[in-house]
mmCIF file of N, CA and C in Angstrom:
data_model
loop_
_atom_site.group_PDB
_atom_site.id
_atom_site.type_symbol
_atom_site.label_atom_id
_atom_site.label_comp_id
_atom_site.label_asym_id
_atom_site.label_seq_id
_atom_site.Cartn_x
_atom_site.Cartn_y
_atom_site.Cartn_z
ATOM 1 N N MET V 88 -84.247 58.932 -5.244
ATOM 2 C CA MET V 88 -84.563 60.188 -4.595
ATOM 3 C C MET V 88 -83.532 61.220 -5.052
ATOM 4 N N THR V 89 -84.024 62.377 -5.487
ATOM 5 C CA THR V 89 -83.145 63.449 -5.942
ATOM 6 C C THR V 89 -83.665 64.802 -5.452
ATOM 7 N N ILE V 90 -82.738 65.744 -5.309
ATOM 8 C CA ILE V 90 -83.125 67.108 -4.940
ATOM 9 C C ILE V 90 -83.446 67.848 -6.230
ATOM 10 N N GLU V 91 -84.690 68.211 -6.393
ATOM 11 C CA GLU V 91 -85.138 68.952 -7.575
ATOM 12 C C GLU V 91 -84.898 70.451 -7.422
ATOM 13 N N GLU V 92 -84.997 70.938 -6.180
ATOM 14 C CA GLU V 92 -84.785 72.369 -5.917
ATOM 15 C C GLU V 92 -84.267 72.516 -4.497
ATOM 16 N N ARG V 93 -83.254 73.367 -4.332
ATOM 17 C CA ARG V 93 -82.765 73.700 -2.992
ATOM 18 C C ARG V 93 -82.799 75.224 -2.871
ATOM 19 N N PRO V 94 -82.767 75.742 -1.646
ATOM 20 C CA PRO V 94 -82.801 77.196 -1.467
ATOM 21 C C PRO V 94 -81.576 77.869 -2.082
ATOM 22 N N ALA V 95 -81.691 79.171 -2.288
ATOM 23 C CA ALA V 95 -80.543 79.961 -2.736
ATOM 24 C C ALA V 95 -79.444 79.849 -1.686
ATOM 25 N N THR V 96 -78.201 80.096 -2.081
ATOM 26 C CA THR V 96 -77.088 80.002 -1.143
ATOM 27 C C THR V 96 -77.308 80.914 0.058
ATOM 28 N N TYR V 97 -77.792 82.121 -0.162
ATOM 29 C CA TYR V 97 -78.162 83.054 0.896
ATOM 30 C C TYR V 97 -79.645 83.327 0.750
ATOM 31 N N ALA V 98 -80.422 82.990 1.779
ATOM 32 C CA ALA V 98 -81.865 83.165 1.695
ATOM 33 C C ALA V 98 -82.392 83.846 2.948
ATOM 34 N N ALA V 99 -83.296 84.798 2.751
ATOM 35 C CA ALA V 99 -83.945 85.477 3.868
ATOM 36 C C ALA V 99 -84.985 84.550 4.471
ATOM 37 N N VAL V 100 -85.024 84.492 5.810
ATOM 38 C CA VAL V 100 -86.014 83.651 6.473
ATOM 39 C C VAL V 100 -87.127 84.464 7.102
ATOM 40 N N GLY V 101 -87.108 85.749 6.915
ATOM 41 C CA GLY V 101 -88.217 86.581 7.363
ATOM 42 C C GLY V 101 -87.931 87.334 8.636
ATOM 43 N N GLY V 102 -88.623 88.423 8.767
ATOM 44 C CA GLY V 102 -88.632 89.215 9.983
ATOM 45 C C GLY V 102 -90.044 89.089 10.514
ATOM 46 N N ARG V 103 -90.862 90.070 10.263
ATOM 47 C CA ARG V 103 -92.277 89.970 10.632
ATOM 48 C C ARG V 103 -93.055 89.143 9.606
ATOM 49 N N PHE V 104 -92.599 89.146 8.361
ATOM 50 C CA PHE V 104 -93.250 88.373 7.312
ATOM 51 C C PHE V 104 -92.318 87.243 6.889
ATOM 52 N N PRO V 105 -92.729 86.007 7.080
ATOM 53 C CA PRO V 105 -91.836 84.887 6.756
ATOM 54 C C PRO V 105 -91.615 84.721 5.260
ATOM 55 N N ASN V 106 -90.407 84.351 4.908
ATOM 56 C CA ASN V 106 -90.066 83.970 3.547
ATOM 57 C C ASN V 106 -89.788 82.471 3.568
ATOM 58 N N PRO V 107 -90.370 81.713 2.656
ATOM 59 C CA PRO V 107 -90.101 80.272 2.648
ATOM 60 C C PRO V 107 -88.679 79.955 2.206
ATOM 61 N N VAL V 108 -88.107 78.922 2.799
ATOM 62 C CA VAL V 108 -86.801 78.383 2.421
ATOM 63 C C VAL V 108 -87.077 76.911 2.119
ATOM 64 N N VAL V 109 -87.177 76.595 0.831
ATOM 65 C CA VAL V 109 -87.795 75.334 0.410
ATOM 66 C C VAL V 109 -86.826 74.395 -0.293
ATOM 67 N N TYR V 110 -86.926 73.130 0.090
ATOM 68 C CA TYR V 110 -86.319 72.026 -0.654
ATOM 69 C C TYR V 110 -87.452 71.257 -1.316
ATOM 70 N N ARG V 111 -87.264 70.854 -2.580
ATOM 71 C CA ARG V 111 -88.215 69.985 -3.271
ATOM 72 C C ARG V 111 -87.466 68.702 -3.613
ATOM 73 N N ILE V 112 -87.980 67.581 -3.099
ATOM 74 C CA ILE V 112 -87.331 66.283 -3.247
ATOM 75 C C ILE V 112 -88.212 65.373 -4.088
ATOM 76 N N ALA V 113 -87.655 64.855 -5.166
ATOM 77 C CA ALA V 113 -88.381 63.904 -6.020
ATOM 78 C C ALA V 113 -88.150 62.501 -5.481
ATOM 79 N N THR V 114 -89.227 61.768 -5.290
ATOM 80 C CA THR V 114 -89.146 60.407 -4.773
ATOM 81 C C THR V 114 -90.401 59.631 -5.125
ATOM 82 N N ALA V 115 -90.274 58.314 -5.192
ATOM 83 C CA ALA V 115 -91.428 57.447 -5.399
ATOM 84 C C ALA V 115 -92.036 57.036 -4.064
ATOM 85 N N SER V 116 -91.429 57.463 -2.978
ATOM 86 C CA SER V 116 -91.856 57.116 -1.630
ATOM 87 C C SER V 116 -93.046 57.962 -1.194
ATOM 88 N N SER V 117 -93.694 57.554 -0.109
ATOM 89 C CA SER V 117 -94.877 58.270 0.371
ATOM 90 C C SER V 117 -94.549 59.528 1.170
ATOM 91 N N TYR V 118 -93.347 59.602 1.745
ATOM 92 C CA TYR V 118 -92.937 60.799 2.481
ATOM 93 C C TYR V 118 -91.418 60.917 2.471
ATOM 94 N N VAL V 119 -90.953 62.112 2.852
ATOM 95 C CA VAL V 119 -89.517 62.378 3.008
ATOM 96 C C VAL V 119 -89.331 63.055 4.360
ATOM 97 N N LYS V 120 -88.334 62.582 5.101
ATOM 98 C CA LYS V 120 -87.971 63.197 6.379
ATOM 99 C C LYS V 120 -86.664 63.950 6.167
ATOM 100 N N ALA V 121 -86.638 65.210 6.591
ATOM 101 C CA ALA V 121 -85.418 66.024 6.503
ATOM 102 C C ALA V 121 -84.865 66.247 7.902
ATOM 103 N N THR V 122 -83.552 66.155 8.022
ATOM 104 C CA THR V 122 -82.867 66.505 9.262
ATOM 105 C C THR V 122 -81.998 67.712 8.951
ATOM 106 N N LEU V 123 -82.192 68.752 9.722
ATOM 107 C CA LEU V 123 -81.532 70.035 9.510
ATOM 108 C C LEU V 123 -80.362 70.163 10.484
ATOM 109 N N TYR V 124 -79.174 70.507 9.950
ATOM 110 C CA TYR V 124 -77.959 70.620 10.754
ATOM 111 C C TYR V 124 -77.324 71.988 10.573
ATOM 112 N N ARG V 125 -76.647 72.461 11.624
ATOM 113 C CA ARG V 125 -75.751 73.606 11.482
ATOM 114 C C ARG V 125 -74.545 73.133 10.688
ATOM 115 N N GLU V 126 -73.782 74.064 10.164
ATOM 116 C CA GLU V 126 -72.603 73.719 9.365
ATOM 117 C C GLU V 126 -71.607 72.855 10.153
ATOM 118 N N ASP V 127 -71.561 73.018 11.465
ATOM 119 C CA ASP V 127 -70.624 72.242 12.294
ATOM 120 C C ASP V 127 -71.117 70.831 12.611
ATOM 121 N N GLY V 128 -72.307 70.453 12.122
ATOM 122 C CA GLY V 128 -72.846 69.114 12.342
ATOM 123 C C GLY V 128 -73.832 69.002 13.490
ATOM 124 N N THR V 129 -74.070 70.089 14.212
ATOM 125 C CA THR V 129 -75.049 70.091 15.295
ATOM 126 C C THR V 129 -76.454 69.994 14.710
ATOM 127 N N GLN V 130 -77.242 69.030 15.173
ATOM 128 C CA GLN V 130 -78.604 68.877 14.649
ATOM 129 C C GLN V 130 -79.504 69.973 15.189
ATOM 130 N N LEU V 131 -80.258 70.601 14.284
ATOM 131 C CA LEU V 131 -81.201 71.649 14.665
ATOM 132 C C LEU V 131 -82.613 71.118 14.814
ATOM 133 N N SER V 132 -83.063 70.331 13.842
ATOM 134 C CA SER V 132 -84.450 69.886 13.855
ATOM 135 C C SER V 132 -84.690 68.800 12.820
ATOM 136 N N GLU V 133 -85.875 68.226 12.880
ATOM 137 C CA GLU V 133 -86.334 67.266 11.875
ATOM 138 C C GLU V 133 -87.736 67.659 11.442
ATOM 139 N N LEU V 134 -88.054 67.385 10.202
ATOM 140 C CA LEU V 134 -89.407 67.590 9.711
ATOM 141 C C LEU V 134 -89.714 66.540 8.663
ATOM 142 N N LYS V 135 -90.990 66.309 8.453
ATOM 143 C CA LYS V 135 -91.427 65.296 7.501
ATOM 144 C C LYS V 135 -92.495 65.901 6.608
ATOM 145 N N ALA V 136 -92.463 65.536 5.323
ATOM 146 C CA ALA V 136 -93.463 66.023 4.377
ATOM 147 C C ALA V 136 -93.956 64.870 3.515
ATOM 148 N N SER V 137 -95.244 64.857 3.264
ATOM 149 C CA SER V 137 -95.828 63.866 2.370
ATOM 150 C C SER V 137 -95.461 64.176 0.932
ATOM 151 N N THR V 138 -95.440 63.142 0.126
ATOM 152 C CA THR V 138 -95.137 63.304 -1.293
ATOM 153 C C THR V 138 -96.442 63.500 -2.058
ATOM 154 N N ARG V 139 -96.439 64.460 -2.957
ATOM 155 C CA ARG V 139 -97.582 64.688 -3.849
ATOM 156 C C ARG V 139 -97.058 64.709 -5.265
ATOM 157 N N GLU V 140 -97.606 63.833 -6.092
ATOM 158 C CA GLU V 140 -97.196 63.705 -7.489
ATOM 159 C C GLU V 140 -95.684 63.525 -7.611
ATOM 160 N N GLY V 141 -95.100 62.760 -6.686
ATOM 161 C CA GLY V 141 -93.688 62.436 -6.750
ATOM 162 C C GLY V 141 -92.741 63.476 -6.187
ATOM 163 N N ILE V 142 -93.280 64.546 -5.591
ATOM 164 C CA ILE V 142 -92.447 65.621 -5.036
ATOM 165 C C ILE V 142 -92.852 65.889 -3.580
ATOM 166 N N ALA V 143 -91.858 65.926 -2.701
ATOM 167 C CA ALA V 143 -92.072 66.346 -1.313
ATOM 168 C C ALA V 143 -91.504 67.758 -1.175
ATOM 169 N N THR V 144 -92.285 68.655 -0.613
ATOM 170 C CA THR V 144 -91.867 70.043 -0.437
ATOM 171 C C THR V 144 -91.654 70.295 1.048
ATOM 172 N N LEU V 145 -90.427 70.674 1.402
ATOM 173 C CA LEU V 145 -90.062 70.887 2.806
ATOM 174 C C LEU V 145 -89.608 72.329 2.996
ATOM 175 N N ASP V 146 -90.340 73.092 3.809
ATOM 176 C CA ASP V 146 -89.989 74.477 4.116
ATOM 177 C C ASP V 146 -89.281 74.497 5.469
ATOM 178 N N VAL V 147 -87.989 74.832 5.479
ATOM 179 C CA VAL V 147 -87.185 74.810 6.701
ATOM 180 C C VAL V 147 -87.048 76.190 7.354
ATOM 181 N N SER V 148 -87.732 77.207 6.817
ATOM 182 C CA SER V 148 -87.537 78.577 7.300
ATOM 183 C C SER V 148 -87.896 78.761 8.764
ATOM 184 N N SER V 149 -88.965 78.154 9.247
ATOM 185 C CA SER V 149 -89.362 78.361 10.646
ATOM 186 C C SER V 149 -88.333 77.779 11.609
ATOM 187 N N PHE V 150 -87.703 76.672 11.244
ATOM 188 C CA PHE V 150 -86.676 76.065 12.093
ATOM 189 C C PHE V 150 -85.416 76.928 12.129
ATOM 190 N N LEU V 151 -85.082 77.533 10.997
ATOM 191 C CA LEU V 151 -83.911 78.411 10.940
ATOM 192 C C LEU V 151 -84.168 79.722 11.665
ATOM 193 N N ARG V 152 -85.378 80.258 11.486
ATOM 194 C CA ARG V 152 -85.747 81.521 12.137
ATOM 195 C C ARG V 152 -85.649 81.381 13.661
ATOM 196 N N ALA V 153 -85.981 80.205 14.192
ATOM 197 C CA ALA V 153 -85.919 79.972 15.635
ATOM 198 C C ALA V 153 -84.483 80.000 16.164
ATOM 199 N N GLN V 154 -83.490 79.859 15.298
ATOM 200 C CA GLN V 154 -82.080 79.859 15.696
ATOM 201 C C GLN V 154 -81.458 81.253 15.697
ATOM 202 N N MET V 155 -82.217 82.255 15.291
ATOM 203 C CA MET V 155 -81.651 83.585 15.109
ATOM 204 C C MET V 155 -82.154 84.584 16.125
ATOM 205 N N GLN V 156 -81.351 85.625 16.264
ATOM 206 C CA GLN V 156 -81.752 86.784 17.032
ATOM 207 C C GLN V 156 -82.347 87.739 15.998
ATOM 208 N N LEU V 157 -83.655 87.928 16.031
ATOM 209 C CA LEU V 157 -84.299 88.685 14.959
ATOM 210 C C LEU V 157 -84.338 90.189 15.188
ATOM 211 N N THR V 158 -83.905 90.666 16.338
ATOM 212 C CA THR V 158 -83.784 92.098 16.553
ATOM 213 C C THR V 158 -82.320 92.446 16.360
ATOM 214 N N ILE V 159 -81.998 92.920 15.190
ATOM 215 C CA ILE V 159 -80.621 93.189 14.827
ATOM 216 C C ILE V 159 -80.251 94.607 15.248
ATOM 217 N N PRO V 160 -79.163 94.792 16.002
ATOM 218 C CA PRO V 160 -78.753 96.144 16.386
ATOM 219 C C PRO V 160 -78.282 96.938 15.169
ATOM 220 N N ALA V 161 -78.672 98.193 15.121
ATOM 221 C CA ALA V 161 -78.272 99.052 13.998
ATOM 222 C C ALA V 161 -77.340 100.142 14.510
ATOM 223 N N GLY V 162 -76.244 100.341 13.809
ATOM 224 C CA GLY V 162 -75.297 101.379 14.194
ATOM 225 C C GLY V 162 -75.089 102.342 13.039
ATOM 226 N N THR V 163 -74.620 103.513 13.329
ATOM 227 C CA THR V 163 -74.398 104.508 12.280
ATOM 228 C C THR V 163 -72.935 104.611 11.887
ATOM 229 N N GLU V 164 -72.028 104.086 12.714
ATOM 230 C CA GLU V 164 -70.603 104.243 12.479
ATOM 231 C C GLU V 164 -70.009 103.160 11.579
ATOM 232 N N LEU V 165 -70.461 101.916 11.737
ATOM 233 C CA LEU V 165 -69.795 100.796 11.110
ATOM 234 C C LEU V 165 -70.817 99.759 10.641
ATOM 235 N N VAL V 166 -70.610 99.236 9.463
ATOM 236 C CA VAL V 166 -71.467 98.163 8.963
ATOM 237 C C VAL V 166 -70.733 96.849 9.184
ATOM 238 N N GLU V 167 -71.344 95.957 9.956
ATOM 239 C CA GLU V 167 -70.739 94.656 10.227
ATOM 240 C C GLU V 167 -71.844 93.638 10.482
ATOM 241 N N PRO V 168 -71.551 92.348 10.282
ATOM 242 C CA PRO V 168 -72.567 91.333 10.544
ATOM 243 C C PRO V 168 -72.934 91.316 12.030
ATOM 244 N N ALA V 169 -74.216 91.249 12.328
ATOM 245 C CA ALA V 169 -74.684 91.198 13.710
ATOM 246 C C ALA V 169 -74.680 89.758 14.200
ATOM 247 N N GLU V 170 -74.291 89.567 15.437
ATOM 248 C CA GLU V 170 -74.294 88.241 16.052
ATOM 249 C C GLU V 170 -75.708 87.665 16.008
ATOM 250 N N GLY V 171 -75.846 86.446 15.559
ATOM 251 C CA GLY V 171 -77.145 85.788 15.520
ATOM 252 C C GLY V 171 -78.009 86.159 14.328
ATOM 253 N N SER V 172 -77.440 86.860 13.350
ATOM 254 C CA SER V 172 -78.242 87.309 12.205
ATOM 255 C C SER V 172 -78.222 86.329 11.039
ATOM 256 N N SER V 173 -77.412 85.270 11.141
ATOM 257 C CA SER V 173 -77.393 84.277 10.068
ATOM 258 C C SER V 173 -77.042 82.908 10.639
ATOM 259 N N VAL V 174 -77.404 81.883 9.887
ATOM 260 C CA VAL V 174 -77.119 80.501 10.273
ATOM 261 C C VAL V 174 -76.645 79.763 9.025
ATOM 262 N N ALA V 175 -75.498 79.093 9.127
ATOM 263 C CA ALA V 175 -75.021 78.215 8.054
ATOM 264 C C ALA V 175 -75.592 76.836 8.341
ATOM 265 N N TYR V 176 -76.219 76.204 7.344
ATOM 266 C CA TYR V 176 -76.904 74.938 7.572
ATOM 267 C C TYR V 176 -76.847 74.041 6.342
ATOM 268 N N TYR V 177 -77.203 72.788 6.540
ATOM 269 C CA TYR V 177 -77.409 71.830 5.455
ATOM 270 C C TYR V 177 -78.445 70.812 5.912
ATOM 271 N N CYS V 178 -78.916 69.994 4.997
ATOM 272 C CA CYS V 178 -79.936 68.992 5.300
ATOM 273 C C CYS V 178 -79.516 67.610 4.819
ATOM 274 N N THR V 179 -80.054 66.602 5.478
ATOM 275 C CA THR V 179 -80.019 65.237 4.963
ATOM 276 C C THR V 179 -81.472 64.801 4.832
ATOM 277 N N PHE V 180 -81.730 63.901 3.917
ATOM 278 C CA PHE V 180 -83.093 63.460 3.635
ATOM 279 C C PHE V 180 -83.171 61.946 3.679
ATOM 280 N N GLU V 181 -84.309 61.429 4.154
ATOM 281 C CA GLU V 181 -84.553 59.991 4.180
ATOM 282 C C GLU V 181 -86.000 59.758 3.772
ATOM 283 N N ASP V 182 -86.225 58.818 2.840
ATOM 284 C CA ASP V 182 -87.593 58.524 2.433
ATOM 285 C C ASP V 182 -88.147 57.344 3.228
ATOM 286 N N ALA V 183 -89.384 56.988 2.976
ATOM 287 C CA ALA V 183 -90.070 55.929 3.721
ATOM 288 C C ALA V 183 -89.406 54.573 3.560
ATOM 289 N N GLU V 184 -88.691 54.354 2.469
ATOM 290 C CA GLU V 184 -88.010 53.081 2.229
ATOM 291 C C GLU V 184 -86.616 53.038 2.856
ATOM 292 N N GLY V 185 -86.167 54.130 3.461
ATOM 293 C CA GLY V 185 -84.869 54.160 4.112
ATOM 294 C C GLY V 185 -83.730 54.672 3.244
ATOM 295 N N THR V 186 -84.030 55.141 2.029
ATOM 296 C CA THR V 186 -82.998 55.725 1.174
ATOM 297 C C THR V 186 -82.576 57.069 1.763
ATOM 298 N N VAL V 187 -81.269 57.268 1.915
ATOM 299 C CA VAL V 187 -80.750 58.493 2.523
ATOM 300 C C VAL V 187 -80.008 59.308 1.475
ATOM 301 N N LEU V 188 -80.230 60.616 1.508
ATOM 302 C CA LEU V 188 -79.560 61.558 0.616
ATOM 303 C C LEU V 188 -78.910 62.624 1.492
ATOM 304 N N ASP V 189 -77.584 62.710 1.466
ATOM 305 C CA ASP V 189 -76.826 63.658 2.278
ATOM 306 C C ASP V 189 -76.450 64.859 1.421
ATOM 307 N N ASP V 190 -76.924 66.040 1.805
ATOM 308 C CA ASP V 190 -76.654 67.262 1.051
ATOM 309 C C ASP V 190 -75.678 68.175 1.800
ATOM 310 N N SER V 191 -74.785 67.588 2.618
ATOM 311 C CA SER V 191 -73.875 68.387 3.442
ATOM 312 C C SER V 191 -72.839 69.151 2.626
ATOM 313 N N VAL V 192 -72.611 68.765 1.380
ATOM 314 C CA VAL V 192 -71.651 69.504 0.545
ATOM 315 C C VAL V 192 -72.248 70.816 0.030
ATOM 316 N N ASN V 193 -73.547 70.987 0.171
ATOM 317 C CA ASN V 193 -74.228 72.203 -0.278
ATOM 318 C C ASN V 193 -74.699 73.022 0.922
ATOM 319 N N VAL V 194 -73.746 73.613 1.642
ATOM 320 C CA VAL V 194 -74.076 74.436 2.802
ATOM 321 C C VAL V 194 -74.795 75.689 2.317
ATOM 322 N N ARG V 195 -75.852 76.053 3.021
ATOM 323 C CA ARG V 195 -76.647 77.241 2.712
ATOM 324 C C ARG V 195 -76.593 78.188 3.904
ATOM 325 N N PHE V 196 -76.973 79.445 3.687
ATOM 326 C CA PHE V 196 -76.938 80.453 4.735
ATOM 327 C C PHE V 196 -78.307 81.111 4.832
ATOM 328 N N ALA V 197 -78.906 81.029 6.015
ATOM 329 C CA ALA V 197 -80.171 81.706 6.280
ATOM 330 C C ALA V 197 -79.846 83.045 6.915
ATOM 331 N N VAL V 198 -80.511 84.093 6.450
ATOM 332 C CA VAL V 198 -80.251 85.455 6.906
ATOM 333 C C VAL V 198 -81.525 86.016 7.518
ATOM 334 N N ALA V 199 -81.407 86.641 8.675
ATOM 335 C CA ALA V 199 -82.559 87.247 9.352
ATOM 336 C C ALA V 199 -82.952 88.521 8.606
ATOM 337 N N ALA V 200 -83.802 88.365 7.624
ATOM 338 C CA ALA V 200 -84.262 89.492 6.816
ATOM 339 C C ALA V 200 -85.575 89.110 6.166
ATOM 340 N N ALA V 201 -86.343 90.101 5.784
ATOM 341 C CA ALA V 201 -87.583 89.864 5.061
ATOM 342 C C ALA V 201 -87.468 90.519 3.701
ATOM 343 N N LEU V 202 -87.886 89.838 2.677
ATOM 344 C CA LEU V 202 -87.855 90.351 1.312
ATOM 345 C C LEU V 202 -89.258 90.287 0.725
ATOM 346 N N PRO V 203 -89.518 91.024 -0.349
ATOM 347 C CA PRO V 203 -90.812 90.928 -0.993
ATOM 348 C C PRO V 203 -91.106 89.488 -1.412
ATOM 349 N N VAL V 204 -92.367 89.133 -1.423
ATOM 350 C CA VAL V 204 -92.780 87.787 -1.816
ATOM 351 C C VAL V 204 -92.188 87.447 -3.174
ATOM 352 N N GLY V 205 -91.646 86.245 -3.285
ATOM 353 C CA GLY V 205 -91.065 85.799 -4.544
ATOM 354 C C GLY V 205 -89.603 86.150 -4.707
ATOM 355 N N THR V 206 -89.052 86.938 -3.774
ATOM 356 C CA THR V 206 -87.638 87.301 -3.844
ATOM 357 C C THR V 206 -86.968 86.742 -2.611
ATOM 358 N N SER V 207 -86.419 85.534 -2.696
ATOM 359 C CA SER V 207 -85.829 84.943 -1.504
ATOM 360 C C SER V 207 -84.314 84.842 -1.583
ATOM 361 N N ASP V 208 -83.695 85.303 -2.648
ATOM 362 C CA ASP V 208 -82.246 85.252 -2.772
ATOM 363 C C ASP V 208 -81.643 86.543 -2.217
ATOM 364 N N TYR V 209 -80.926 86.428 -1.115
ATOM 365 C CA TYR V 209 -80.379 87.589 -0.413
ATOM 366 C C TYR V 209 -78.903 87.813 -0.713
ATOM 367 N N SER V 210 -78.327 87.042 -1.631
ATOM 368 C CA SER V 210 -76.887 87.078 -1.859
ATOM 369 C C SER V 210 -76.367 88.443 -2.308
ATOM 370 N N GLY V 211 -77.151 89.214 -2.992
ATOM 371 C CA GLY V 211 -76.699 90.518 -3.452
ATOM 372 C C GLY V 211 -76.582 91.557 -2.346
ATOM 373 N N TYR V 212 -77.090 91.245 -1.148
ATOM 374 C CA TYR V 212 -77.105 92.211 -0.060
ATOM 375 C C TYR V 212 -76.236 91.806 1.103
ATOM 376 N N THR V 213 -75.478 90.742 0.983
ATOM 377 C CA THR V 213 -74.683 90.255 2.113
ATOM 378 C C THR V 213 -73.315 90.906 2.158
ATOM 379 N N ILE V 214 -72.730 90.923 3.329
ATOM 380 C CA ILE V 214 -71.404 91.521 3.533
ATOM 381 C C ILE V 214 -70.374 90.410 3.481
#
């Protein structure tokens, strides 16, 4: 089991229009289960995806979006990160045979923002 694709380091999870935050896992197994954690090790959620042609595609954006305050206060005096506007997270993966893949060394950041379709890397706009 290997990670073929992981989200950008900073990825928008959507405002009114969701942006996918996708992991693609290559495996010979029939499914992959992902466990989503905050950077501090607190478990956020679990999800499972079937494998198609050796790849399981897991979109974690809805689970991350649920952890955020999506109405961000706007001020005119000072630009600063808003409380609840981002989540630092990582995933672990387990396939049907019990093989575990820990991706905790690759912490990612979900940002409460919406970008045009196909543009999910928010790193150029972060403070």
